[in-house]
Coordinates of C-alpha atoms in Angstrom, one line a residue:
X101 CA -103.3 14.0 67.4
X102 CA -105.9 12.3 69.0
X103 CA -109.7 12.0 68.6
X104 CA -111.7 11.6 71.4
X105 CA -115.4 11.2 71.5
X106 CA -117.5 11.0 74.7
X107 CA -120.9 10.0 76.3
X108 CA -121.3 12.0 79.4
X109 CA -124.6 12.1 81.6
X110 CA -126.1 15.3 81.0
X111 CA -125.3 16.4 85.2
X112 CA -121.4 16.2 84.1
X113 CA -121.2 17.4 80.5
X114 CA -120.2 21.4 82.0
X115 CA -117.7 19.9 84.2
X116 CA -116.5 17.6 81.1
X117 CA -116.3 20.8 78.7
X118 CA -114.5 22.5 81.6
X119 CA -112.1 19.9 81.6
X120 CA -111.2 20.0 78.0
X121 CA -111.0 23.8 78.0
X122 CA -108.1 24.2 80.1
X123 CA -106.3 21.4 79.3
X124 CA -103.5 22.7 77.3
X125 CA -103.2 21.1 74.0
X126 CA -106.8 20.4 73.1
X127 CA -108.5 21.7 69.7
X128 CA -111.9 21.3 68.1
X129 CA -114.4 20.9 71.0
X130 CA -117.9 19.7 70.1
X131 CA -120.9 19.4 72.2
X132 CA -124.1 17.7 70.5
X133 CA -126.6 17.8 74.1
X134 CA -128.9 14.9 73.8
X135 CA -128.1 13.0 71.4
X136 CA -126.9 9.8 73.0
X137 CA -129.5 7.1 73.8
X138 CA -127.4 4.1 75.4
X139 CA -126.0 5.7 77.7
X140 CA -128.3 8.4 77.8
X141 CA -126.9 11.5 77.8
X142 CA -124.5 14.4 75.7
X143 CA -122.1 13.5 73.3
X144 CA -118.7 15.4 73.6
X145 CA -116.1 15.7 70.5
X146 CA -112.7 17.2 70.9
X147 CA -109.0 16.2 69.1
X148 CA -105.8 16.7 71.6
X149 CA -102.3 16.4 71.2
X150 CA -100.6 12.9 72.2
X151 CA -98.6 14.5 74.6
X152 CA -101.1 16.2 76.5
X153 CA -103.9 12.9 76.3
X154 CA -102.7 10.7 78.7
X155 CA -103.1 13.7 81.6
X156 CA -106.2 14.5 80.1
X157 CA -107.9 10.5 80.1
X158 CA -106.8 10.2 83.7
X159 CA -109.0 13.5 84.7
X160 CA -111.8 12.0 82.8
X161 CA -111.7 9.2 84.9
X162 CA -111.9 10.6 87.8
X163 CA -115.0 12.7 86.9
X164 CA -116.2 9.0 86.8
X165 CA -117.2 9.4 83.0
X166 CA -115.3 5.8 82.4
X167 CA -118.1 4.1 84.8
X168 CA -121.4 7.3 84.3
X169 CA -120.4 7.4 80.2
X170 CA -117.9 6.6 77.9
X171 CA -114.4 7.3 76.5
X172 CA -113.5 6.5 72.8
X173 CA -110.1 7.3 71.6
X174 CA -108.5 7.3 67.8
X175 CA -105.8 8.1 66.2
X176 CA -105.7 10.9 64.1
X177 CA -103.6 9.8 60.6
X178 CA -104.1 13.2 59.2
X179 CA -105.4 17.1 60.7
X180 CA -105.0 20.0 58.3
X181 CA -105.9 22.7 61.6
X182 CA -103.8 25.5 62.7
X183 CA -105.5 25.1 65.5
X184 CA -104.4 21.4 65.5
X185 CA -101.4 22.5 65.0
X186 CA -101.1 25.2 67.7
X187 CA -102.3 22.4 69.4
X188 CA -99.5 20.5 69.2
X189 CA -96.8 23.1 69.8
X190 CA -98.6 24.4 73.0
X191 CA -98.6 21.1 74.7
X192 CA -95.6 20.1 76.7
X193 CA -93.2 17.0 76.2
X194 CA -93.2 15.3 72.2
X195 CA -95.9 13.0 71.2
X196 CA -93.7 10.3 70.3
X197 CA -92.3 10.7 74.1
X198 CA -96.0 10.4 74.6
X199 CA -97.2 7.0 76.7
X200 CA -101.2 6.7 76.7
X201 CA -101.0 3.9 79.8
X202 CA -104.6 3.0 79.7
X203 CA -104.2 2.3 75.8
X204 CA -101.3 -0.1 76.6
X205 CA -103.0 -1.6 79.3
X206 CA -105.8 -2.6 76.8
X207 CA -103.0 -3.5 73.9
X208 CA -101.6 -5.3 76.0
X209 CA -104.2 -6.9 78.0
X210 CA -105.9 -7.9 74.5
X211 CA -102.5 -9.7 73.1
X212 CA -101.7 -11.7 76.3
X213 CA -105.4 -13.4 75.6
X214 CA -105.6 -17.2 76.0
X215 CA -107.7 -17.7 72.7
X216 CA -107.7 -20.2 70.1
X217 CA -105.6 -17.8 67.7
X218 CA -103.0 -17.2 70.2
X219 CA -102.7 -20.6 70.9
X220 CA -102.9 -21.5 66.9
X221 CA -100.5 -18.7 65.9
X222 CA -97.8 -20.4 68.2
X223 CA -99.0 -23.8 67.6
X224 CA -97.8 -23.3 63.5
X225 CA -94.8 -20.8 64.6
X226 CA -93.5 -23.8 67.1
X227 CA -94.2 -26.4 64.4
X228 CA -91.9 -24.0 61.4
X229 CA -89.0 -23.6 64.2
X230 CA -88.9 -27.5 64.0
X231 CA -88.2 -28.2 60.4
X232 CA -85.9 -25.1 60.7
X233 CA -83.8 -26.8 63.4
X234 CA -84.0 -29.8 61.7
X235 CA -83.2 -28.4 58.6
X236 CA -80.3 -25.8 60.2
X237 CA -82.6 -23.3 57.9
X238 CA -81.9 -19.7 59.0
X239 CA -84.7 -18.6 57.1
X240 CA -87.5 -20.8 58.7
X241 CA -85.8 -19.9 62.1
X242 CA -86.7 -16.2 61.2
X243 CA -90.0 -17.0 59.6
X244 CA -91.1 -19.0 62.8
X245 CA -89.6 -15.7 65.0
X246 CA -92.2 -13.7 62.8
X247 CA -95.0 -15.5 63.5
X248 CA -94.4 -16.4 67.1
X249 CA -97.0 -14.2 68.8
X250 CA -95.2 -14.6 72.4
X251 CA -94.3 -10.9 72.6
X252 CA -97.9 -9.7 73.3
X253 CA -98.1 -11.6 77.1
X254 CA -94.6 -11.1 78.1
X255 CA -95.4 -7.0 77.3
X256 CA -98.5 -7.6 79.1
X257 CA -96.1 -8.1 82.1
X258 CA -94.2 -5.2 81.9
X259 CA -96.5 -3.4 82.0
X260 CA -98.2 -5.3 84.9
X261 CA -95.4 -4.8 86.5
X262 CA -95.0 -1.3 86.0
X263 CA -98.8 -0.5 86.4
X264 CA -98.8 -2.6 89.7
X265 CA -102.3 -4.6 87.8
X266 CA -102.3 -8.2 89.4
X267 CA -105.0 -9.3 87.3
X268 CA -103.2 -8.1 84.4
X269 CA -100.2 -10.2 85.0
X270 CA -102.2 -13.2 85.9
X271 CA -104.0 -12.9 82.6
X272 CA -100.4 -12.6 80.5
X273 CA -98.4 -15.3 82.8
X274 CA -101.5 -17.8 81.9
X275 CA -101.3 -17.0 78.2
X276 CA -97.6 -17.3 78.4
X277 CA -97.0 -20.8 80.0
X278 CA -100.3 -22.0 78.3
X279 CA -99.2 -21.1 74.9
X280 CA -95.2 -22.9 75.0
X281 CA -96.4 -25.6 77.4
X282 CA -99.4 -26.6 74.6
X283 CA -96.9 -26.0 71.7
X284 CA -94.0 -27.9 73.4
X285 CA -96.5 -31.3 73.5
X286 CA -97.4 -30.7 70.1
X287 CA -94.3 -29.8 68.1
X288 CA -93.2 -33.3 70.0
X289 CA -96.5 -35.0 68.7
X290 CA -95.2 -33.1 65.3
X291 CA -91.6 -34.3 66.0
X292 CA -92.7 -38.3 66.1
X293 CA -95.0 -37.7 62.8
X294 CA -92.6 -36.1 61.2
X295 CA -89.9 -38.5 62.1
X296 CA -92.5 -41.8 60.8
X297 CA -93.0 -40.3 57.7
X298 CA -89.0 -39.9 56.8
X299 CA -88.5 -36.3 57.2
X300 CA -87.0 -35.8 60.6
X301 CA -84.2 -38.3 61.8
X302 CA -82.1 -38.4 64.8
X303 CA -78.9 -37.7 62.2
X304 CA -79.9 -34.6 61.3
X305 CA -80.7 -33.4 65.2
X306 CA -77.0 -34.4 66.5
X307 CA -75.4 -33.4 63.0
X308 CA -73.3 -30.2 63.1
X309 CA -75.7 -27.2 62.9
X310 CA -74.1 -23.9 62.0
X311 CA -77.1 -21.9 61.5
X312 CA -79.0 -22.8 64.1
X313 CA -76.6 -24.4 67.0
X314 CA -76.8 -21.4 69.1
X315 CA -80.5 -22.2 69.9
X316 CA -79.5 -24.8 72.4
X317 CA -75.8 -23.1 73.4
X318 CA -77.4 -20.3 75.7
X319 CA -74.4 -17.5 76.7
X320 CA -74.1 -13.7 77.8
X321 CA -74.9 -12.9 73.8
X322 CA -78.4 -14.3 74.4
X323 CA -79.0 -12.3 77.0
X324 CA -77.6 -8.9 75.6
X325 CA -80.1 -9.3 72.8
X326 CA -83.4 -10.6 74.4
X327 CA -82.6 -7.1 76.6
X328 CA -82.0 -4.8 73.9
X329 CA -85.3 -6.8 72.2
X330 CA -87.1 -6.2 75.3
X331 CA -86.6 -2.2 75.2
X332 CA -86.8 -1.9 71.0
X333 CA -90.5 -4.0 71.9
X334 CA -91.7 -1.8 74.5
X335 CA -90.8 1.5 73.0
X336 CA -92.7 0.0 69.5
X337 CA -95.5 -0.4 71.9
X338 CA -95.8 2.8 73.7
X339 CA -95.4 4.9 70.3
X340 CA -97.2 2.7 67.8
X341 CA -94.6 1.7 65.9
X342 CA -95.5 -1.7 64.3
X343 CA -92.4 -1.7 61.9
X344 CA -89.9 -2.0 65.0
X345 CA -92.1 -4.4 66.3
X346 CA -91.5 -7.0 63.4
X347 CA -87.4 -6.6 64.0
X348 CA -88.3 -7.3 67.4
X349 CA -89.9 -10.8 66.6
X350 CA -87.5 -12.0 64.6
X351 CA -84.4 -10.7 67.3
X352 CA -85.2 -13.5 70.0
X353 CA -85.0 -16.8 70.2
X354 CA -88.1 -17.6 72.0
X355 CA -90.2 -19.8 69.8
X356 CA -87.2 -21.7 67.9
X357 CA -85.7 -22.7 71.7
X358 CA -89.1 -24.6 72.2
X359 CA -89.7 -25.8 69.1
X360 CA -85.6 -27.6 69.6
X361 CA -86.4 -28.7 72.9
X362 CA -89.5 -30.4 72.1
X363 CA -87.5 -32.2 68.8
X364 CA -84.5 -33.0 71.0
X365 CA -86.9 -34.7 73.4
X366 CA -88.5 -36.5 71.2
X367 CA -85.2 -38.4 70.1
X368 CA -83.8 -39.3 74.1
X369 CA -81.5 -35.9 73.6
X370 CA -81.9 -34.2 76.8
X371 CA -78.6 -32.0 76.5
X372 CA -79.9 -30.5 73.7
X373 CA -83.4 -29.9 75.1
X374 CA -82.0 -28.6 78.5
X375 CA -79.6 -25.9 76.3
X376 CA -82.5 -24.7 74.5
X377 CA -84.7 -24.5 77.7
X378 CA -82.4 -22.3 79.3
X379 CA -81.9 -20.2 76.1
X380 CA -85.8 -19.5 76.0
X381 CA -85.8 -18.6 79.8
X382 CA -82.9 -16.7 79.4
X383 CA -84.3 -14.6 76.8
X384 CA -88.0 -14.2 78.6
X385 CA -85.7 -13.1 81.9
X386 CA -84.3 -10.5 79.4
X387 CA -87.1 -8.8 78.0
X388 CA -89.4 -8.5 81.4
X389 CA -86.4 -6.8 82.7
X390 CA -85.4 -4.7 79.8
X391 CA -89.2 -3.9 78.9
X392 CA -90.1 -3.2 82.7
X393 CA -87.0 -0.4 83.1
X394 CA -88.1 1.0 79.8
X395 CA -91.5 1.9 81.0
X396 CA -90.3 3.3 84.5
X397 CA -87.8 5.1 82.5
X398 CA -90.7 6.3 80.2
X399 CA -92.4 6.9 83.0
X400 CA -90.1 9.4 84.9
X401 CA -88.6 11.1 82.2
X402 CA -92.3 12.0 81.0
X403 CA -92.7 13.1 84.5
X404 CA -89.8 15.6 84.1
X405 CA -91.2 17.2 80.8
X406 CA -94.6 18.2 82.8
X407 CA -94.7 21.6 83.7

């Protein structure tokens, strides 16, 4: 269930309540007239069912209560209602079928922010993916995966894409080329350092590397799995599912291609560094088209359950 609490001007508060009345799936209406000062205006409470809120936001918008008022929506963790609960049942489609588009559009349009945590999260991922190539450590590979925070701006367009928001995809192309482009320079900066100090050596880069050798030998494999990463992502996304969303990070090799490209040009070895460019296009080519077809799937097979 979702909660959802709005600020309507006082001229639109019958036609909001009207609204919410005949929507099917709605529960536990509340109007308190009066009581909002900034906006000024009524304040109306109700919870619906996940499956019928997405319908419902997009006739709130056009009553213009997005631009008069405002719309705040929650997530309900736990409703012990039989009218929740009838609720539920009387609303068509399944809630975890459910996709609330305007609350992707904001997920998504807040993680494919160029800020300085963005930026610093893939600044320390970048620099772990280089001692893990170095190293041919598996397990720093993975950890560097985990904290990569790439996924949010490459989701951001998919859904762009799928939502047909220009500004939207600007926004997450500009976060995405910022973020490996400023990484790239430093995890070389990171490469020399680490190389004057007598922890990195050219030795170790052209030794045989096991564990981590496929970062820089791109094939079809890549590509099966940065599309298959691409539609696990996008579905954690549209249902909330964070715990899928952490097998997702650690699936593609995004952040550990960089971080080998920027060592292996730092030491003259431009084979490597073009293998491990290709792998980490290869794999961003994956996921926009595998996370773009999920959400026009999701998209017209919610369209089918609709009465």
């Amino acid at each position: 269930m979702l909660h959802l609490r709005l600020i309507t001007p006082a001229g639109t508060t019958d036609d909001v309540v009207r609204l919410i009345e005949k929507t099917v799936g709605t529960a536990h209406l509340a109007v308190l007239p009066g009581v909002a000062r900034d906006p000024a205006g009524d304040v109306v409470m109700c919870d619906v069912a996940r499956e019928a809120g997405d319908e419902l936001l997009a006739n709130l918008r056009e009553l213009g209560i997005a631009e008069s008022g405002s719309i705040a929506v929650e997530n309900i963790d736990l409703s012990l209602s039989e009218r929740a609960d009838r609720a539920e049942d009387d609303a068509p489609g399944e809630g975890a079928d459910a996709v609330l588009w305007d609350q992707l559009t904001e997920a998504t349009h807040e993680e494919s922010t160029l800020s300085f945590t963005y930026v610093a999260f893939m600044l320390i991922a970048t620099m772990i993916a280089a001692c893990g190539v170095v190293l041919d450590n598996a397990i720093l590979i993975v950890g560097a995966m985990a904290v990569g925070p790439d996924f949010g701006p490459v989701a951001g367009v998919c859904t762009a894409l799928v939502r047909r928001a220009p500004r939207l995809a600007l926004r997450a192309l500009v976060a995405l080329l910022v973020g490996f482009a400023v990484s790239m320079v430093v995890a070389v900066g990171f490469s020399y350092f680490m190389d004057a100090v007598g922890l990195f050596s050219r030795a170790q880069l052209e030794a045989d590397r096991p564990n981590t050798s496929f970062i820089f030998n791109p094939d079809w494999f890549s590509f099966v799995v940065a599309v298959l990463a691409g539609a696990a992502g996008t579905l954690s996304l549209t249902s909330a599912k964070s715990g899928a969303m952490v097998g997702v990070a650690i699936s593609v090799t995004t952040v550990p291609a960089a971080a080998n490209a920027a060592v292996a040009f730092s030491y003259n070895e431009y084979r490597q560094a073009l293998g491990s460019t290709q792998q980490l296009l290869l794999n961003l080519a994956g996921i926009v088209v595998a996370g773009t077809l999920t959400l026009l799937i999701q998209k017209w097979l919610w369209k089918r359950t609709r009465p």
